[in-house]
Amino acid sequence: MSRKSLVEDTIDEFGEVVGSWDGTFHSAGVAVAGAVVVVASVTSDDKLENTINGEGRLNVLPGLWCDLLSAHLRVATHMTSGGVSGAFGEQVVLVQILHRLSLSCTRWILPVFYLLNHTLLVLAFQLPEAEQQECARLLNKSVTICLTDRQLLRESRKWGAYRMMAMLFRVYFKLDQLNLCGNVLRAVGAADLPGAERYPKAHLVEFKYLLGRYYFVNGEYSRSEAELLVAFEHCPVDAFHNKQLILHYLIPLRVLLRGLRPSGELLKRYGLDHSFYVSALAALKSGDLSQYQELITSSEGTLLRLGTFLLWEKLILFGWRNLVRKIFLLAGSNSRMQLTTLPTAVGLSVDEIACYIANLIERGLVRGYISQEKSTLVLSQKDPFPITSLLK
């Protein structure tokens, strides 16, 4: 079959699906999205589009659907010639048409929604910030169209909310505009969405992962851990890379919030058993502050890219807790510890050490008080190191 015949047949099927849809055919969106992909994949020059338009083939499609498919043909033509900027401009027009169309459509339109919005996102990420801003504006509109649907739940576009919010969050992360995620979350609170467990797992995992990262950056660590745990637990067992991405944030969070380190089996399963994590967690457990600081410094680039560097710096407090405990045990559990005995071990002044010890006491990692007059740490007689699970 020639490329022209394939496009013509696909357009005919496309028109038939859209024109005959009666509100009960839920796979219609898949059929329409598939037709769009077929047309784009076999279109490589203006001649083919002009030939089809000239014969009125596209004009058999109802209303705005003709404009939508015609715009997609133009996007495909630009992409074939390597014109990403031109393709993005046509994709903007395409998504705007989709917005107008979708207001009169129910849930069946969602596969088309996903396809065309994702294409917009992919193109925007290859272009300067101005285009990414435009992408964010259009994705925000797409999210609104999903969240504000008032049709019966079984036919509602609300079922596309998580997938579309994930796309929007990715642009906000790229633009470093995470403050705008809060606006989206407030809109979600007012949207009366179905329970998260009723959404496709792929949608749930992607959104929960990004939501967990949003809370992570904002320093809301307990909320971040909760969202990332949902993402990790619902992520397919064989989704190795995705689970690894989630663990990059969950590992330091579990140390910070619960004093727990991952098992060697877990690290091995996801290819992290010969990484920074094994060495860093071992250094924290042993109280080897010099080694820990060296590891943080040598991995700074990777940790900054992930956005976890500052949290790993905070975790040094756990190394301090274990160092103090080690000295306490070596001294025969003497409840009084001279701060002047520590500088040679960590290369800090007595005042700097006193500051760290004060943080340990404030965090509840050590029970006691500092006698400034005698530069002495006075430990509680009962359970001076209360978090017994710390880095076991």
XYZ file of C-alpha atoms in Angstrom:
392
model
C 0.000 0.000 0.000
C 1.352 3.441 -0.892
C 1.942 6.100 1.743
C -0.826 8.211 0.226
C -3.331 5.328 0.327
C -2.430 4.540 3.922
C -3.023 8.138 4.961
C -6.301 8.305 3.037
C -7.577 5.068 4.586
C -6.501 6.222 8.046
C -8.243 9.567 7.655
C -11.395 7.800 6.513
C -11.295 5.561 9.603
C -10.519 8.573 11.762
C -13.579 10.403 10.441
C -15.743 7.336 10.870
C -14.753 6.921 14.525
C -15.260 10.595 15.384
C -18.416 11.011 13.320
C -20.176 7.927 14.656
C -19.145 8.164 18.299
C -22.234 7.888 20.537
C -20.748 8.386 23.987
C -20.372 4.698 24.839
C -17.335 3.668 22.798
C -14.514 4.154 25.308
C -11.777 2.985 22.935
C -12.580 5.760 20.475
C -9.819 7.925 21.930
C -7.315 5.145 21.347
C -8.491 4.823 17.739
C -8.209 8.566 17.135
C -4.761 8.745 18.760
C -3.658 5.779 16.674
C -4.869 7.438 13.507
C -2.935 10.590 14.338
C 0.246 8.570 14.858
C -0.209 6.695 11.565
C -0.746 9.885 9.599
C 2.277 11.554 11.197
C 4.524 8.538 10.655
C 3.952 8.341 6.924
C 3.961 12.069 6.160
C 7.339 13.370 5.023
C 6.675 16.266 2.691
C 4.275 19.062 1.863
C 3.176 17.328 -1.331
C 1.341 14.566 0.462
C -0.557 16.987 2.682
C -1.360 19.272 -0.238
C -2.544 16.339 -2.351
C -4.884 15.115 0.364
C -6.181 18.614 1.106
C -6.581 19.264 -2.581
C -8.783 16.216 -2.981
C -10.842 17.299 -0.009
C -9.979 14.180 1.929
C -9.550 16.040 5.234
C -12.729 17.996 4.648
C -14.828 14.872 5.211
C -13.945 15.074 8.904
C -16.451 16.763 11.204
C -15.829 20.319 12.439
C -12.629 21.013 14.318
C -11.361 17.463 13.817
C -10.392 18.458 10.281
C -8.350 21.371 11.685
C -6.768 19.113 14.287
C -5.554 16.482 11.856
C -4.424 19.103 9.350
C -2.356 20.797 12.076
C -0.832 17.448 12.984
C 0.192 16.907 9.388
C 2.007 20.250 9.473
C 3.788 19.246 12.706
C 4.919 16.012 11.073
C 6.212 17.886 8.035
C 8.309 20.204 10.216
C 9.671 17.279 12.215
C 10.697 15.435 9.053
C 12.765 18.429 7.945
C 14.284 18.869 11.407
C 12.402 22.056 12.208
C 11.730 21.643 15.913
C 10.821 25.288 16.418
C 8.323 25.219 13.553
C 6.914 21.922 14.798
C 6.432 23.393 18.258
C 4.551 26.386 16.844
C 2.167 24.082 14.974
C 1.842 21.845 18.044
C 0.740 24.887 20.060
C -2.018 25.469 17.496
C -2.865 21.783 17.622
C -3.242 21.710 21.417
C -5.348 24.878 21.335
C -7.704 23.144 18.881
C -7.714 20.106 21.162
C -8.760 22.275 24.099
C -11.769 23.547 22.160
C -12.703 20.059 21.013
C -12.318 18.410 24.393
C -14.918 20.592 26.124
C -17.630 18.692 24.267
C -15.978 15.276 24.703
C -16.002 12.823 27.574
C -13.412 10.424 28.907
C -12.783 8.833 25.511
C -10.732 11.861 24.399
C -8.027 11.236 27.036
C -5.662 9.083 24.900
C -5.592 11.909 22.352
C -5.047 14.365 25.199
C -2.045 12.406 26.469
C -0.487 11.984 23.042
C -0.724 15.586 21.871
C 0.202 17.194 25.191
C 3.182 14.874 25.592
C 4.391 15.753 22.094
C 4.153 19.422 23.072
C 6.243 18.696 26.180
C 8.929 16.786 24.278
C 9.268 19.566 21.694
C 9.374 22.309 24.350
C 12.228 20.592 26.202
C 14.360 20.952 23.054
C 13.768 24.709 22.885
C 14.553 27.851 24.942
C 12.738 28.912 28.100
C 10.129 31.036 26.295
C 8.738 27.955 24.540
C 8.806 26.002 27.809
C 6.786 28.772 29.433
C 4.243 28.527 26.623
C 4.141 24.764 27.085
C 3.475 25.222 30.813
C 0.600 27.602 30.062
C -1.049 25.132 27.695
C -0.484 22.143 29.986
C -2.017 24.118 32.834
C -5.091 24.640 30.638
C -5.163 20.896 29.908
C -5.046 20.137 33.628
C -7.922 22.561 34.238
C -10.005 20.887 31.518
C -9.558 17.577 33.324
C -10.100 18.842 36.867
C -13.207 20.932 36.180
C -15.207 18.367 34.186
C -18.761 18.120 35.576
C -19.924 15.036 33.684
C -20.780 11.754 35.360
C -17.686 10.217 36.898
C -17.609 7.177 34.626
C -17.413 9.509 31.607
C -15.397 12.276 33.236
C -12.142 13.737 32.003
C -11.068 13.769 35.655
C -9.556 10.343 34.977
C -6.799 12.160 33.077
C -5.903 14.498 35.932
C -2.879 12.639 37.343
C -1.281 12.067 33.947
C -1.687 15.702 32.948
C -0.531 17.056 36.310
C 2.622 14.947 36.027
C 3.398 16.550 32.653
C 2.830 20.017 34.089
C 5.007 19.312 37.132
C 7.838 18.207 34.839
C 7.782 21.588 33.087
C 7.696 23.443 36.417
C 10.712 21.422 37.579
C 12.522 22.252 34.347
C 11.726 25.966 34.727
C 12.529 25.946 38.455
C 9.026 27.262 39.181
C 7.990 24.759 41.846
C 5.986 27.421 43.644
C 3.402 27.037 40.864
C 2.903 23.374 41.809
C 1.143 24.639 44.927
C -1.520 26.314 42.783
C -2.184 23.010 41.025
C -2.444 21.130 44.323
C -4.980 23.648 45.644
C -7.067 23.109 42.513
C -6.868 19.348 43.070
C -8.211 19.797 46.588
C -11.322 21.463 45.193
C -11.831 19.030 42.296
C -13.305 16.029 44.157
C -11.228 13.494 42.249
C -11.774 9.727 42.504
C -9.590 7.873 45.003
C -5.956 7.663 43.894
C -6.064 3.849 43.988
C -8.653 3.880 41.171
C -6.293 5.504 38.666
C -3.969 3.557 36.352
C -0.827 2.623 38.279
C 1.424 4.270 35.710
C -0.350 7.613 36.235
C -0.315 7.242 40.019
C 3.374 6.322 40.253
C 4.566 9.160 38.015
C 2.516 11.806 39.820
C 3.349 10.569 43.337
C 7.047 10.516 42.456
C 6.948 14.121 41.265
C 4.776 15.181 44.203
C 7.259 13.553 46.570
C 10.088 15.475 44.932
C 8.094 18.699 45.230
C 7.667 18.193 48.978
C 11.326 17.170 49.217
C 12.524 20.449 47.705
C 10.181 22.374 50.019
C 11.655 20.646 53.067
C 8.382 18.858 53.888
C 10.191 15.608 54.455
C 7.445 13.574 56.117
C 5.010 14.331 53.289
C 7.727 13.630 50.753
C 8.446 10.227 52.281
C 4.742 9.320 52.271
C 4.283 10.176 48.578
C 7.505 8.490 47.488
C 6.606 5.326 49.399
C 3.302 5.159 47.496
C 5.202 5.582 44.224
C 7.749 2.905 45.160
C 5.187 0.376 46.371
C 2.970 0.742 43.268
C 5.836 0.828 40.782
C 6.068 -2.460 38.824
C 8.730 -4.846 40.098
C 10.500 -4.872 36.745
C 10.576 -1.057 36.462
C 14.209 -1.074 37.593
C 15.138 2.461 36.536
C 12.004 4.067 38.006
C 12.462 2.351 41.358
C 16.094 3.423 41.386
C 15.040 7.053 40.801
C 12.620 6.903 43.739
C 15.294 5.406 46.017
C 17.615 8.358 45.380
C 15.196 10.381 47.528
C 13.775 7.713 49.822
C 17.164 6.562 51.141
C 18.235 9.891 52.709
C 14.658 10.572 53.845
C 14.451 7.291 55.761
C 17.781 8.033 57.428
C 16.685 11.527 58.408
C 13.192 10.671 59.630
C 13.683 7.190 61.085
C 17.401 6.578 61.426
C 17.011 3.588 59.112
C 19.320 2.583 56.294
C 18.296 0.317 53.400
C 19.248 -3.334 53.477
C 22.148 -4.569 51.405
C 19.709 -6.779 49.507
C 17.595 -3.783 48.484
C 20.626 -1.798 47.329
C 21.895 -4.775 45.330
C 18.499 -5.369 43.712
C 18.470 -1.846 42.279
C 22.134 -1.548 41.379
C 23.100 0.723 44.264
C 25.282 -1.736 46.199
C 28.578 -0.398 44.815
C 27.593 3.237 44.947
C 28.019 6.317 47.086
C 25.173 5.117 49.284
C 26.938 2.064 50.696
C 30.072 3.994 51.631
C 28.246 7.058 52.953
C 25.873 5.060 55.138
C 28.752 2.966 56.486
C 30.650 6.156 57.365
C 27.612 7.536 59.193
C 27.156 4.306 61.133
C 30.794 4.188 62.228
C 30.958 7.914 62.992
C 33.776 8.424 60.480
C 33.086 12.093 59.782
C 36.186 12.708 57.672
C 35.357 9.889 55.270
C 31.733 10.970 55.106
C 32.691 14.540 54.220
C 35.070 13.304 51.534
C 32.308 11.175 50.014
C 29.859 14.099 50.003
C 32.428 16.332 48.325
C 33.415 13.796 45.666
C 29.734 13.108 44.804
C 28.644 16.743 44.952
C 27.870 17.047 41.240
C 25.553 14.032 41.177
C 23.840 14.980 44.432
C 23.279 18.550 43.256
C 21.747 17.268 40.013
C 19.354 15.087 42.009
C 18.634 17.904 44.466
C 19.660 15.809 47.491
C 23.008 17.407 48.350
C 21.736 19.628 51.172
C 19.926 16.739 52.836
C 23.046 14.554 52.770
C 24.915 17.438 54.388
C 22.307 17.518 57.157
C 22.714 13.786 57.735
C 26.206 14.353 59.107
C 24.459 14.875 62.456
C 23.845 11.118 62.548
C 27.577 10.569 62.113
C 28.163 12.921 65.034
C 25.668 11.010 67.159
C 27.429 7.725 66.460
C 30.900 9.229 67.027
C 29.858 10.596 70.416
C 28.308 7.246 71.300
C 31.491 5.411 70.260
C 33.625 7.656 72.492
C 31.098 7.212 75.298
C 31.409 3.415 75.097
C 35.216 3.492 74.812
C 35.349 5.632 77.966
C 33.448 2.990 79.904
C 30.066 4.738 79.594
C 31.252 7.735 81.556
C 28.378 10.261 81.563
C 30.792 13.218 81.391
C 32.704 13.867 78.188
C 35.261 16.614 77.757
C 34.672 18.436 74.479
C 38.407 19.100 74.282
C 38.941 15.401 73.551
C 37.122 15.666 70.189
C 38.977 18.315 68.111
C 41.854 15.999 67.175
C 39.323 13.430 65.925
C 37.309 15.784 63.707
C 39.572 18.761 63.065
C 37.199 21.374 64.538
C 37.418 23.908 67.334
C 35.750 23.297 70.688
C 33.127 25.955 69.879
C 32.273 24.275 66.559
C 31.982 20.931 68.281
C 29.742 22.426 70.966
C 27.448 23.695 68.193
C 27.103 20.210 66.696
C 26.476 18.663 70.106
C 23.789 21.285 70.816
C 22.063 20.303 67.556
C 22.191 16.656 68.575
C 20.512 17.483 71.876
C 17.885 19.677 70.201
C 17.065 16.933 67.676
C 16.696 14.350 70.434
C 19.589 12.283 69.121
C 21.456 12.700 72.412
C 20.067 13.276 75.901
C 22.050 15.589 78.129
C 23.333 19.140 78.301
C 26.533 21.094 77.712
C 28.331 22.631 80.669
C 29.885 25.660 78.987
C 31.880 26.513 82.080
C 33.743 23.214 81.973
C 33.412 22.531 78.222
C 31.815 19.247 79.127
C 28.956 17.216 77.677
C 26.924 15.821 80.549
C 24.951 12.801 79.332
C 21.713 11.530 80.814
C 22.138 8.634 83.205
C 19.250 6.857 81.497
C 19.255 6.126 77.776
C 21.617 8.910 76.625
C 21.282 7.776 72.981
C 17.540 7.133 72.667
C 17.150 6.236 68.984
C 18.372 2.664 69.192
C 17.380 1.818 65.607
C 19.690 4.476 64.206
C 21.435 3.130 61.128
C 21.251 -0.484 62.221
